[in-house]
Coordinates of C-alpha atoms in Angstrom, one line a residue:
X1 CA -104.5 -20.7 4.1
X2 CA -101.1 -19.2 3.6
X3 CA -99.5 -17.3 6.5
X4 CA -97.3 -14.1 6.4
X5 CA -95.6 -12.8 9.6
X6 CA -94.5 -9.2 9.7
X7 CA -93.5 -6.6 12.3
X8 CA -94.0 -2.8 11.9
X9 CA -90.9 -1.0 13.1
X10 CA -90.0 2.7 13.2
X11 CA -88.9 5.6 15.4
X12 CA -91.3 6.9 18.0
X13 CA -94.3 8.9 16.5
X14 CA -93.7 7.9 12.9
X15 CA -97.1 6.2 12.7
X16 CA -96.7 2.5 13.4
X17 CA -99.9 2.1 15.5
X18 CA -101.9 4.3 13.1
X19 CA -100.9 2.2 10.2
X20 CA -101.9 -1.0 12.1
X21 CA -105.3 0.7 12.8
X22 CA -105.6 1.4 9.1
X23 CA -105.0 -2.3 8.1
X24 CA -107.4 -3.5 10.8
X25 CA -110.2 -1.2 9.6
X26 CA -109.7 -2.0 5.9
X27 CA -109.7 -5.8 6.4
X28 CA -112.8 -5.6 8.6
X29 CA -110.9 -7.1 11.6
X30 CA -112.4 -4.6 14.1
X31 CA -116.0 -3.9 14.9
X32 CA -117.5 -0.4 15.1
X33 CA -117.5 -0.8 18.9
X34 CA -113.8 -1.5 19.1
X35 CA -112.8 1.2 16.6
X36 CA -111.0 4.2 18.0
X37 CA -107.8 6.1 17.6
X38 CA -104.7 3.9 18.1
X39 CA -106.7 0.7 18.6
X40 CA -103.6 -1.4 19.4
X41 CA -102.5 0.9 22.3
X42 CA -104.8 -0.9 24.8
X43 CA -102.7 -0.1 27.9
X44 CA -104.1 3.0 29.9
X45 CA -100.6 4.5 30.1
X46 CA -100.1 4.1 26.3
X47 CA -103.3 5.9 25.6
X48 CA -102.3 8.8 28.0
X49 CA -98.8 9.2 26.7
X50 CA -99.6 8.6 23.1
X51 CA -96.8 6.1 22.7
X52 CA -96.5 2.3 22.3
X53 CA -94.9 0.7 25.4
X54 CA -95.6 -3.1 24.9
X55 CA -95.2 -5.0 21.6
X56 CA -98.6 -6.5 20.6
X57 CA -99.7 -8.9 17.9
X58 CA -102.8 -9.1 15.8
X59 CA -103.9 -10.9 12.7
X60 CA -105.9 -10.0 9.6
X61 CA -107.2 -12.0 6.6
X62 CA -106.6 -10.6 3.2
X63 CA -107.0 -12.4 -0.2
X64 CA -107.2 -15.8 1.5
X65 CA -104.0 -15.1 3.4
X66 CA -103.5 -14.7 7.2
X67 CA -101.2 -11.8 7.9
X68 CA -99.9 -11.8 11.5
X69 CA -98.8 -8.3 12.4
X70 CA -96.6 -7.3 15.4
X71 CA -96.9 -3.6 16.4
X72 CA -93.6 -2.6 18.2
X73 CA -92.6 0.4 20.4
X74 CA -90.7 3.2 18.8
X75 CA -89.0 4.7 21.9
X76 CA -85.4 3.6 22.6
X77 CA -86.2 2.8 26.2
X78 CA -88.5 0.0 25.1
X79 CA -86.0 -1.5 22.6
X80 CA -86.1 -4.8 24.6
X81 CA -89.7 -5.3 23.5
X82 CA -88.6 -4.9 19.8
X83 CA -85.7 -7.3 20.2
X84 CA -87.7 -10.2 21.6
X85 CA -90.5 -10.1 19.0
X86 CA -88.6 -9.5 15.8
X87 CA -87.4 -13.2 15.8
X88 CA -91.1 -14.3 15.4
X89 CA -91.5 -12.5 12.0
X90 CA -90.1 -13.1 8.5
X91 CA -90.1 -9.5 7.3
X92 CA -90.5 -5.9 8.6
X93 CA -92.3 -2.8 7.4
X94 CA -89.9 0.0 8.1
X95 CA -91.9 3.2 8.6
X96 CA -90.1 6.5 8.0
X97 CA -91.6 10.0 8.4
X98 CA -91.6 11.8 5.0
X99 CA -90.4 15.0 6.8
X100 CA -88.0 13.7 9.5
X101 CA -86.4 10.9 7.6
X102 CA -84.6 8.2 9.6
X103 CA -84.2 9.0 13.3
X104 CA -82.0 7.5 16.1
X105 CA -84.3 4.6 16.9
X106 CA -84.8 3.9 13.2
X107 CA -81.1 2.8 13.1
X108 CA -81.5 0.6 16.1
X109 CA -84.6 -1.3 15.0
X110 CA -83.5 -1.6 11.3
X111 CA -80.1 -3.0 12.5
X112 CA -81.9 -5.7 14.5
X113 CA -84.1 -6.6 11.5
X114 CA -81.2 -6.8 9.0
X115 CA -79.2 -9.0 11.5
X116 CA -82.1 -11.5 11.3
X117 CA -81.9 -11.6 7.5
X118 CA -85.1 -9.7 6.9
X119 CA -85.6 -7.8 3.6
X120 CA -87.7 -4.8 4.8
X121 CA -90.4 -3.0 2.9
X122 CA -89.8 0.7 3.4
X123 CA -93.0 2.7 4.0
X124 CA -92.6 6.5 3.6
X125 CA -95.4 7.7 5.8
X126 CA -97.0 11.1 6.2
X127 CA -96.4 12.1 2.6
X128 CA -99.4 14.5 2.9
X129 CA -97.7 16.4 5.7
X130 CA -96.7 20.1 5.2
X131 CA -93.0 20.3 4.2
X132 CA -92.9 16.5 3.4
X133 CA -89.7 15.5 1.5
X134 CA -90.1 11.9 0.6
X135 CA -87.2 11.8 -1.9
X136 CA -84.9 13.1 1.0
X137 CA -86.3 10.4 3.3
X138 CA -85.7 7.6 0.7
X139 CA -82.1 8.8 0.1
X140 CA -81.4 8.8 3.9
X141 CA -82.9 5.4 4.3
X142 CA -80.6 4.0 1.5
X143 CA -77.6 5.6 3.3
X144 CA -78.7 4.0 6.5
X145 CA -79.0 0.5 4.9
X146 CA -75.5 0.9 3.6
X147 CA -74.1 2.1 6.9
X148 CA -75.6 -1.0 8.6
X149 CA -74.0 -3.4 6.2
X150 CA -77.1 -4.5 4.3
X151 CA -76.6 -7.1 1.6
X152 CA -77.4 -6.4 -2.1
X153 CA -80.8 -8.1 -1.7
X154 CA -81.6 -6.0 1.3
X155 CA -80.5 -2.8 -0.4
X156 CA -83.0 -3.5 -3.2
X157 CA -85.9 -2.7 -0.9
X158 CA -89.5 -2.0 -2.2
X159 CA -90.9 1.4 -1.4
X160 CA -94.5 2.3 -0.6
X161 CA -95.7 5.9 0.0
X162 CA -98.5 6.3 2.5
X163 CA -100.7 8.5 4.7
X164 CA -101.7 6.1 7.5
X165 CA -103.8 8.9 9.1
X166 CA -105.9 9.3 5.9
X167 CA -105.9 5.6 5.2
X168 CA -104.2 5.2 1.8
X169 CA -101.0 3.9 0.2
X170 CA -99.6 4.1 -3.3
X171 CA -96.7 2.5 -5.2
X172 CA -95.7 5.8 -6.9
X173 CA -95.9 9.3 -5.5
X174 CA -97.5 10.6 -8.7
X175 CA -100.5 8.4 -7.8
X176 CA -101.2 10.1 -4.5
X177 CA -103.5 10.6 -2.8
X178 CA -104.5 6.9 -3.1
X179 CA -107.9 5.3 -2.4
X180 CA -107.1 2.7 0.3
X181 CA -104.3 0.7 2.0
X182 CA -104.5 -2.2 -0.5
X183 CA -101.2 -1.4 -2.4
X184 CA -99.3 -2.0 0.8
X185 CA -101.1 -5.2 1.6
X186 CA -100.5 -6.4 -2.0
X187 CA -96.8 -5.6 -1.6
X188 CA -96.7 -7.7 1.6
X189 CA -98.2 -10.7 -0.2
X190 CA -95.7 -10.2 -3.1
X191 CA -92.6 -9.5 -1.1
X192 CA -92.9 -11.4 2.2
X193 CA -92.2 -15.1 1.9
X194 CA -95.1 -17.4 2.9
X195 CA -94.4 -19.4 6.0
X196 CA -93.1 -22.9 5.0
X197 CA -94.9 -25.6 6.8
X198 CA -92.6 -27.7 9.0
X199 CA -95.2 -29.9 10.7
X200 CA -93.2 -33.1 10.4
X201 CA -90.4 -32.0 12.6
X202 CA -90.4 -32.2 16.4
X203 CA -92.4 -29.4 18.1
X204 CA -90.6 -26.1 18.9
X205 CA -92.7 -23.2 20.3
X206 CA -90.8 -20.3 21.9
X207 CA -92.4 -18.0 24.4
X208 CA -91.8 -14.3 23.6
X209 CA -94.6 -12.6 25.7
X210 CA -96.7 -13.5 28.7
X211 CA -100.3 -12.7 29.6
X212 CA -102.6 -13.8 32.5
X213 CA -106.3 -14.9 32.7
X214 CA -108.1 -15.6 36.0
X215 CA -109.7 -18.7 34.5
X216 CA -106.8 -20.4 32.7
X217 CA -103.8 -18.9 34.5
X218 CA -100.6 -17.9 32.7
X219 CA -100.8 -17.6 28.9
X220 CA -97.7 -17.7 26.7
X221 CA -97.6 -16.0 23.3
X222 CA -95.1 -17.1 20.7
X223 CA -94.4 -18.6 17.4
X224 CA -94.4 -22.3 16.4
X225 CA -91.1 -22.8 14.7
X226 CA -91.7 -26.5 13.9
X227 CA -94.3 -29.2 14.5
X228 CA -97.9 -28.7 15.5
X229 CA -99.6 -27.7 18.7
X230 CA -102.9 -29.3 19.8
X231 CA -105.3 -28.7 22.6
X232 CA -104.8 -31.4 25.3
X233 CA -101.3 -32.3 24.0
X234 CA -98.7 -33.5 26.5
X235 CA -95.4 -31.5 26.0
X236 CA -92.0 -31.0 27.6
X237 CA -91.0 -27.4 28.7
X238 CA -87.3 -26.7 28.1
X239 CA -86.4 -23.7 30.3
X240 CA -83.6 -21.3 29.6
X241 CA -81.6 -22.6 32.6
X242 CA -81.5 -26.1 31.2
X243 CA -84.3 -27.6 33.4
X244 CA -87.2 -29.6 31.8
X245 CA -90.7 -30.5 33.0
X246 CA -93.8 -32.1 31.5
X247 CA -97.2 -30.5 31.2
X248 CA -100.5 -30.7 29.3
X249 CA -101.6 -27.9 26.9
X250 CA -105.1 -26.9 28.1
X251 CA -105.9 -24.1 25.6
X252 CA -104.6 -23.0 22.2
X253 CA -105.6 -19.5 21.0
X254 CA -105.4 -17.8 17.6
X255 CA -105.7 -14.1 16.9
X256 CA -108.1 -12.2 14.6
X257 CA -108.2 -8.4 14.9
X258 CA -108.4 -7.6 18.6
X259 CA -110.0 -10.9 19.5
X260 CA -108.3 -14.1 20.8
X261 CA -110.2 -17.2 19.9
X262 CA -109.9 -20.9 20.9
X263 CA -108.6 -23.4 18.3
X264 CA -108.0 -27.1 18.4
X265 CA -104.8 -27.2 16.5
X266 CA -102.1 -24.7 15.3
X267 CA -99.5 -25.3 12.6
X268 CA -95.9 -24.4 12.3
X269 CA -95.2 -20.8 11.3
X270 CA -98.3 -19.4 13.1
X271 CA -98.2 -17.0 16.0
X272 CA -100.5 -18.3 18.8
X273 CA -101.0 -18.3 22.5
X274 CA -101.2 -21.4 24.8
X275 CA -102.3 -22.1 28.4
X276 CA -101.7 -24.9 30.8
X277 CA -98.1 -24.4 31.9
X278 CA -97.9 -22.4 35.1
X279 CA -94.2 -21.6 35.1
X280 CA -93.5 -20.5 31.5
X281 CA -91.1 -17.6 31.1
X282 CA -89.9 -15.6 28.1
X283 CA -87.3 -17.5 26.1
X284 CA -88.5 -21.0 27.2
X285 CA -89.3 -23.6 24.5
X286 CA -92.3 -25.9 24.4
X287 CA -91.3 -29.2 22.8
X288 CA -92.6 -32.7 22.0
X289 CA -93.1 -34.9 25.1
X290 CA -89.7 -36.4 26.1
X291 CA -87.9 -34.8 23.2
X292 CA -86.7 -31.3 24.4
X293 CA -84.9 -29.4 21.6
X294 CA -84.7 -25.9 23.0
X295 CA -84.3 -22.8 20.7
X296 CA -81.5 -20.3 21.5
X297 CA -82.4 -17.9 24.3
X298 CA -83.7 -14.5 23.4
X299 CA -80.8 -12.0 23.8
X300 CA -81.4 -8.3 24.5
X301 CA -79.0 -5.4 25.0
X302 CA -77.8 -4.7 28.5
X303 CA -79.4 -2.0 30.7
X304 CA -77.6 1.4 30.9
X305 CA -79.4 3.1 33.8
X306 CA -80.2 2.1 37.4
X307 CA -82.4 3.4 40.2
X308 CA -82.9 2.3 43.8
X309 CA -86.5 1.2 44.7
X310 CA -87.2 1.1 48.5
X311 CA -90.0 1.0 50.9
X312 CA -91.6 4.3 51.9
X313 CA -90.3 5.4 55.3
X314 CA -91.5 9.0 55.3
X315 CA -93.8 10.5 58.0
X316 CA -96.7 9.9 55.7
X317 CA -95.9 6.2 54.9
X318 CA -98.8 3.8 54.7
X319 CA -101.6 6.5 54.5
X320 CA -102.5 6.1 50.9
X321 CA -101.1 2.8 49.5
X322 CA -102.4 -0.8 49.7
X323 CA -99.0 -2.5 49.3
X324 CA -96.4 -0.9 51.5
X325 CA -94.1 -3.7 52.9
X326 CA -90.7 -5.0 51.6
X327 CA -92.4 -8.3 50.8
X328 CA -95.0 -6.6 48.7
X329 CA -92.4 -4.6 46.8
X330 CA -90.2 -7.7 46.2
X331 CA -93.0 -9.8 44.9
X332 CA -94.1 -7.1 42.5
X333 CA -90.6 -6.6 41.1
X334 CA -90.1 -10.3 40.7
X335 CA -93.3 -10.5 38.8
X336 CA -92.2 -7.6 36.5
X337 CA -88.9 -9.4 35.8
X338 CA -90.8 -12.4 34.4
X339 CA -92.2 -10.3 31.4
X340 CA -89.8 -7.3 31.1
X341 CA -86.8 -8.9 29.6
X342 CA -84.8 -5.6 29.5
X343 CA -85.1 -5.1 33.2
X344 CA -82.7 -6.5 35.9
X345 CA -82.7 -6.6 39.7
X346 CA -79.6 -6.5 41.9
X347 CA -79.7 -7.2 45.7
X348 CA -78.2 -4.7 48.1
X349 CA -77.0 -5.0 51.7
X350 CA -80.2 -3.2 52.8
X351 CA -83.1 -5.7 52.6
X352 CA -85.5 -2.8 52.2
X353 CA -83.7 -1.5 49.1
X354 CA -83.5 -2.9 45.6
X355 CA -81.3 -1.8 42.7
X356 CA -83.3 -1.9 39.4
X357 CA -81.5 -1.7 36.1
X358 CA -83.3 -0.6 32.9
X359 CA -82.8 0.9 29.5
X360 CA -83.5 4.5 30.4
X361 CA -85.5 7.0 32.6
X362 CA -88.7 6.4 30.7
X363 CA -88.4 2.6 30.9
X364 CA -88.1 2.8 34.7
X365 CA -90.7 5.6 35.1
X366 CA -93.4 3.5 33.3
X367 CA -92.8 0.7 35.8
X368 CA -93.1 3.2 38.7
X369 CA -96.3 4.7 37.3
X370 CA -97.8 1.2 36.8
X371 CA -97.0 0.2 40.4
X372 CA -98.5 3.3 41.9
X373 CA -101.7 2.7 39.9
X374 CA -101.8 -0.8 41.4
X375 CA -101.7 0.6 44.9
X376 CA -98.0 0.4 45.8
X377 CA -96.1 2.9 47.9
X378 CA -92.4 3.2 47.4
X379 CA -89.5 5.6 47.2
X380 CA -87.0 5.9 44.4
X381 CA -83.6 7.5 44.0
X382 CA -82.1 9.6 41.2
X383 CA -81.3 7.6 38.1
X384 CA -77.6 6.7 37.7
X385 CA -75.7 5.3 34.7
X386 CA -74.1 1.9 34.9
X387 CA -70.4 2.2 34.7
X388 CA -68.0 -0.5 33.4
X389 CA -64.3 -1.1 33.0
X390 CA -62.6 -1.8 29.6
X391 CA -59.8 -4.2 28.9
X392 CA -57.2 -1.7 30.1
X393 CA -59.0 -1.2 33.4
X394 CA -60.2 2.3 32.5
X395 CA -63.6 3.4 33.6
X396 CA -66.2 3.6 30.8
X397 CA -69.8 4.9 30.6
X398 CA -72.7 4.7 28.1
X399 CA -73.0 7.3 25.3
X400 CA -76.0 8.3 23.3
X401 CA -76.8 9.8 20.0
X402 CA -79.1 12.7 20.5
X403 CA -81.2 14.3 17.7
X404 CA -83.3 17.4 18.3
X405 CA -85.6 19.4 16.1
X406 CA -86.5 23.0 17.3
X407 CA -87.2 26.5 16.0
X408 CA -83.9 28.1 15.0
X409 CA -84.0 30.9 17.6
X410 CA -83.8 28.4 20.5
X411 CA -80.8 26.4 19.3
X412 CA -78.2 28.6 20.9
X413 CA -79.4 28.1 24.5
X414 CA -79.8 24.4 24.0
X415 CA -76.3 23.9 22.5
X416 CA -74.9 25.9 25.4
X417 CA -76.5 23.6 27.9
X418 CA -75.4 20.4 26.1
X419 CA -71.8 21.6 26.0
X420 CA -72.0 22.2 29.8
X421 CA -73.2 18.5 30.1
X422 CA -70.0 17.3 28.1
X423 CA -71.8 16.7 24.8
X424 CA -70.1 17.0 21.5
X425 CA -71.8 18.6 18.5
X426 CA -72.0 16.1 15.5
X427 CA -74.0 18.1 13.0
X428 CA -76.5 21.0 12.5
X429 CA -78.8 22.0 9.7
X430 CA -81.7 24.3 9.2
X431 CA -84.7 23.4 7.1
X432 CA -86.4 26.0 4.9
X433 CA -89.4 25.8 7.4
X434 CA -87.1 27.4 10.0
X435 CA -86.7 24.1 12.0
X436 CA -83.1 23.4 13.0
X437 CA -81.9 19.8 13.5
X438 CA -79.1 19.4 15.9
X439 CA -77.2 16.2 16.5
X440 CA -75.1 15.4 19.5
X441 CA -73.0 12.6 21.0
X442 CA -73.3 12.8 24.8
X443 CA -72.8 10.7 27.9
X444 CA -76.1 9.2 29.2
X445 CA -75.3 11.0 32.5
X446 CA -75.6 14.3 30.6
X447 CA -79.1 13.5 29.4
X448 CA -80.5 12.8 32.9
X449 CA -82.7 15.8 33.8
X450 CA -82.2 17.4 30.4
X451 CA -85.6 16.7 28.8
X452 CA -87.4 19.2 31.1
X453 CA -84.8 21.9 30.5
X454 CA -85.1 21.3 26.7
X455 CA -88.9 21.6 26.7
X456 CA -88.7 24.8 28.8
X457 CA -86.0 26.4 26.6
X458 CA -87.8 25.6 23.3
X459 CA -91.2 26.7 24.7
X460 CA -92.6 23.2 24.2
X461 CA -91.9 23.4 20.4
X462 CA -88.8 21.2 20.4
X463 CA -88.7 17.4 19.8
X464 CA -85.8 15.3 21.0
X465 CA -84.9 11.6 20.8
X466 CA -81.9 9.5 21.6
X467 CA -80.5 6.0 21.3
X468 CA -77.7 4.1 23.0
X469 CA -74.4 4.2 21.0
X470 CA -71.7 2.5 22.9
X471 CA -69.6 2.4 26.1
X472 CA -66.7 4.8 25.9
X473 CA -64.2 6.7 28.1
X474 CA -65.6 8.3 31.3
X475 CA -66.0 12.1 30.8
X476 CA -65.4 13.2 34.3
X477 CA -67.8 15.1 36.5
X478 CA -70.9 16.6 34.9
X479 CA -72.5 19.6 36.7
X480 CA -75.8 18.7 38.3
X481 CA -78.9 20.8 38.9
X482 CA -78.1 24.5 38.9
X483 CA -80.8 25.4 41.6
X484 CA -81.2 24.4 45.2
X485 CA -84.4 23.2 46.8
X486 CA -86.9 25.0 49.1
X487 CA -87.2 22.6 52.1
X488 CA -89.9 22.5 54.7
X489 CA -88.7 23.0 58.3
X490 CA -92.1 22.1 59.9
X491 CA -95.0 19.8 59.6
X492 CA -98.7 20.5 59.0
X493 CA -100.8 21.9 56.2
X494 CA -99.2 24.6 54.1
X495 CA -101.0 28.0 54.4
X496 CA -101.5 30.6 51.7
X497 CA -99.9 33.3 53.9
X498 CA -96.7 31.3 54.4
X499 CA -96.4 30.3 50.7
X500 CA -97.0 33.9 49.7
X501 CA -93.8 34.8 51.6
X502 CA -91.9 31.7 50.3
X503 CA -92.7 32.2 46.6
X504 CA -90.4 35.2 46.6
X505 CA -87.5 32.8 47.0
X506 CA -88.1 30.6 44.0
X507 CA -90.7 28.4 42.2
X508 CA -93.3 26.4 44.3
X509 CA -94.4 22.8 43.6
X510 CA -97.2 22.7 46.1
X511 CA -100.4 24.7 46.8
X512 CA -102.1 25.8 50.1
X513 CA -103.6 23.0 52.3
X514 CA -101.0 20.5 51.1
X515 CA -99.7 18.3 54.0
X516 CA -96.0 18.7 54.5
X517 CA -93.3 17.4 56.8
X518 CA -89.8 18.5 57.8
X519 CA -87.3 17.6 55.0
X520 CA -90.0 17.6 52.3
X521 CA -89.1 19.7 49.1
X522 CA -91.7 22.4 48.4
X523 CA -90.1 24.0 45.3
X524 CA -86.9 25.1 43.6
X525 CA -84.8 27.9 45.1
X526 CA -83.8 30.8 42.8
X527 CA -80.2 30.3 44.0
X528 CA -77.9 27.4 43.9
X529 CA -78.1 26.5 47.6
X530 CA -80.9 24.7 49.6
X531 CA -83.1 26.9 51.7
X532 CA -85.2 25.9 54.7
X533 CA -88.6 27.7 54.9
X534 CA -91.7 27.5 57.1
X535 CA -94.7 26.7 54.9
X536 CA -97.2 26.3 57.7
X537 CA -96.8 29.7 59.4
X538 CA -100.1 31.5 60.0
X539 CA -100.7 35.2 60.0
X540 CA -101.0 36.7 63.5
X541 CA -104.5 38.2 63.9
X542 CA -105.2 41.4 65.9
X543 CA -108.4 43.3 66.6
X544 CA -106.9 46.5 65.2
X545 CA -107.7 47.3 61.6
X546 CA -106.2 50.1 59.6
X547 CA -107.1 51.2 56.1
X548 CA -104.6 49.7 53.6
X549 CA -102.5 47.8 56.2
X550 CA -103.6 44.3 54.9
X551 CA -102.0 43.3 51.7
X552 CA -103.9 41.0 49.3
X553 CA -102.4 37.5 49.2
X554 CA -101.6 36.7 45.5
X555 CA -100.1 33.3 44.9
X556 CA -98.4 32.4 41.7
X557 CA -99.9 29.0 40.5
X558 CA -97.5 26.2 41.5
X559 CA -95.6 24.1 39.0
X560 CA -97.2 20.6 39.3
X561 CA -94.5 18.1 38.4
X562 CA -95.3 14.9 36.6
X563 CA -93.6 11.6 37.6
X564 CA -90.9 12.0 34.8
X565 CA -90.3 15.7 35.8
X566 CA -90.0 14.7 39.5
X567 CA -87.4 12.1 38.6
X568 CA -85.5 14.6 36.5
X569 CA -85.5 17.1 39.3
X570 CA -83.9 14.7 41.9
X571 CA -80.4 15.4 43.1
X572 CA -78.0 12.8 44.7
X573 CA -79.2 13.5 48.2
X574 CA -82.9 13.4 47.4
X575 CA -85.7 10.8 47.0
X576 CA -89.1 10.7 45.3
X577 CA -91.9 9.4 47.5
X578 CA -94.5 7.7 45.2
X579 CA -98.0 6.8 46.4
X580 CA -101.2 6.1 44.6
X581 CA -102.4 9.7 45.1
X582 CA -99.2 11.8 45.6
X583 CA -95.7 12.5 44.4
X584 CA -93.5 14.1 47.1
X585 CA -89.9 15.1 46.7
X586 CA -87.9 14.9 49.9
X587 CA -84.3 14.9 51.2
X588 CA -82.8 11.5 52.0
X589 CA -82.0 12.8 55.5
X590 CA -85.1 14.6 56.8
X591 CA -83.5 16.3 59.9
X592 CA -81.7 19.5 58.9
X593 CA -79.0 19.2 61.6
X594 CA -78.2 15.7 60.6
X595 CA -78.0 16.7 56.9
X596 CA -75.4 19.4 57.8
X597 CA -73.4 16.9 59.8
X598 CA -73.5 14.4 56.9
X599 CA -72.1 17.1 54.6
X600 CA -75.2 17.0 52.3
X601 CA -76.3 20.6 53.0
X602 CA -75.6 22.8 50.1

């Protein structure tokens, strides 16, 4: 049976996972019980957020050919996932929204694919969408190929028009709507080169992803570049640090649909999983016994944002979490580093504090959310960009390309805020539908905390995305949060009477009966300075009643911040306390007098 290896790449929300679902259904690779929306997004966080976080592989059979498919994330923060899996494939399906055209992450993933020598198939998706402009999308894709230095062969890309949601694809727009997805699968068979068997050469299997099973232990997923892999085979593991060790392969697994099945032997070119080697890591190469020929290590772009992770030392520490010690936190972070290739850890002088480096706020917030669901308690600081020095010794910082789509009437306020954050306008156009696209070049520092402001200013109708551009000259100070915080001066349970008085001063984040402690942030002050308030004060009761003397207590519903919104709200002198059940904003220094002495009081 011939083998084709493809990856589906695109900007976030352009329909990669939906297209994969469509292929799985058409080829009968999923059962009725497994069938649901976004089948490949198996992670609970992925299902909740509606985005792909982890790259996953599957396999389908079509016309006596095995097609191995890798579904990749579309968000820039998870670019490390894309970089490490593209090397396994021989071609990519580049999905482009028929309305949006190429977006920031499209450039990033296409650039990586072209560097590997792939000749992508362009899939113009959502051609059934209102306002779709497929001709515009194709023109912009051609321009993008040219900008990225594509060869003549790569520029001669085949085009398929599709509606992944409705389950059809066509070779020509005039044929739409189509009947099924077969035109796309036929194009894959015709355009993607079949894997050339290299079974006679020494074994080379590179690990690109890790899994775990309680019965067989660590499972490594990767591609066999040469040779064959057999169950029970003795092999040599060549690690990325140059060390080698001998092991026995206990299991070899193949893929079909969502299922992983055992097999006795796998041939070169196939994407499989193996078990039996306890200390495999991403980038390691499994070779013939005594003949280690390691493949080049997997390279990913450097992190641009850092946060401090530390043990929870608030007055409520240890009340909700199962894992609360420094040792627990260190072990969990070490475990994450094994599989998350875009993440790095730096030691600090304080043994209870770790500096974690990642690709963006979302990249780090997904790790934090995963940890709290596993029962961890921790505190995190405000995200900071990673600064560097150039050859002349000048300080440099990361810049991003930001693209926003929003109703025209909201663009003025958004542009004003981005200018305040040291952004530079690159382009602006308004579509006939009234949607304005604004493109900016802005320091990554200027984007920290901007997403919440953008959603608020555009009444939730705006869409924004960004990608890392380069390191460039440091832009100087960027103004931080405009508003101060409402800070508790006492401990206990917040009362409705006290919060009724406090809500006049700003916007509350908590509701009555919420446990509070001194230094905990209760809400956002309407002014630019911090304000200490008493949220636990009770109304003094008397036995004298008079008509009309008691006012009805009417509380405005509090703004319940999500994890991402809480991180965006943080200022330099604040922390976020994360537990399995709660998110609490707090000042680093809880005591008000000590805060003033330290010069942190606003």
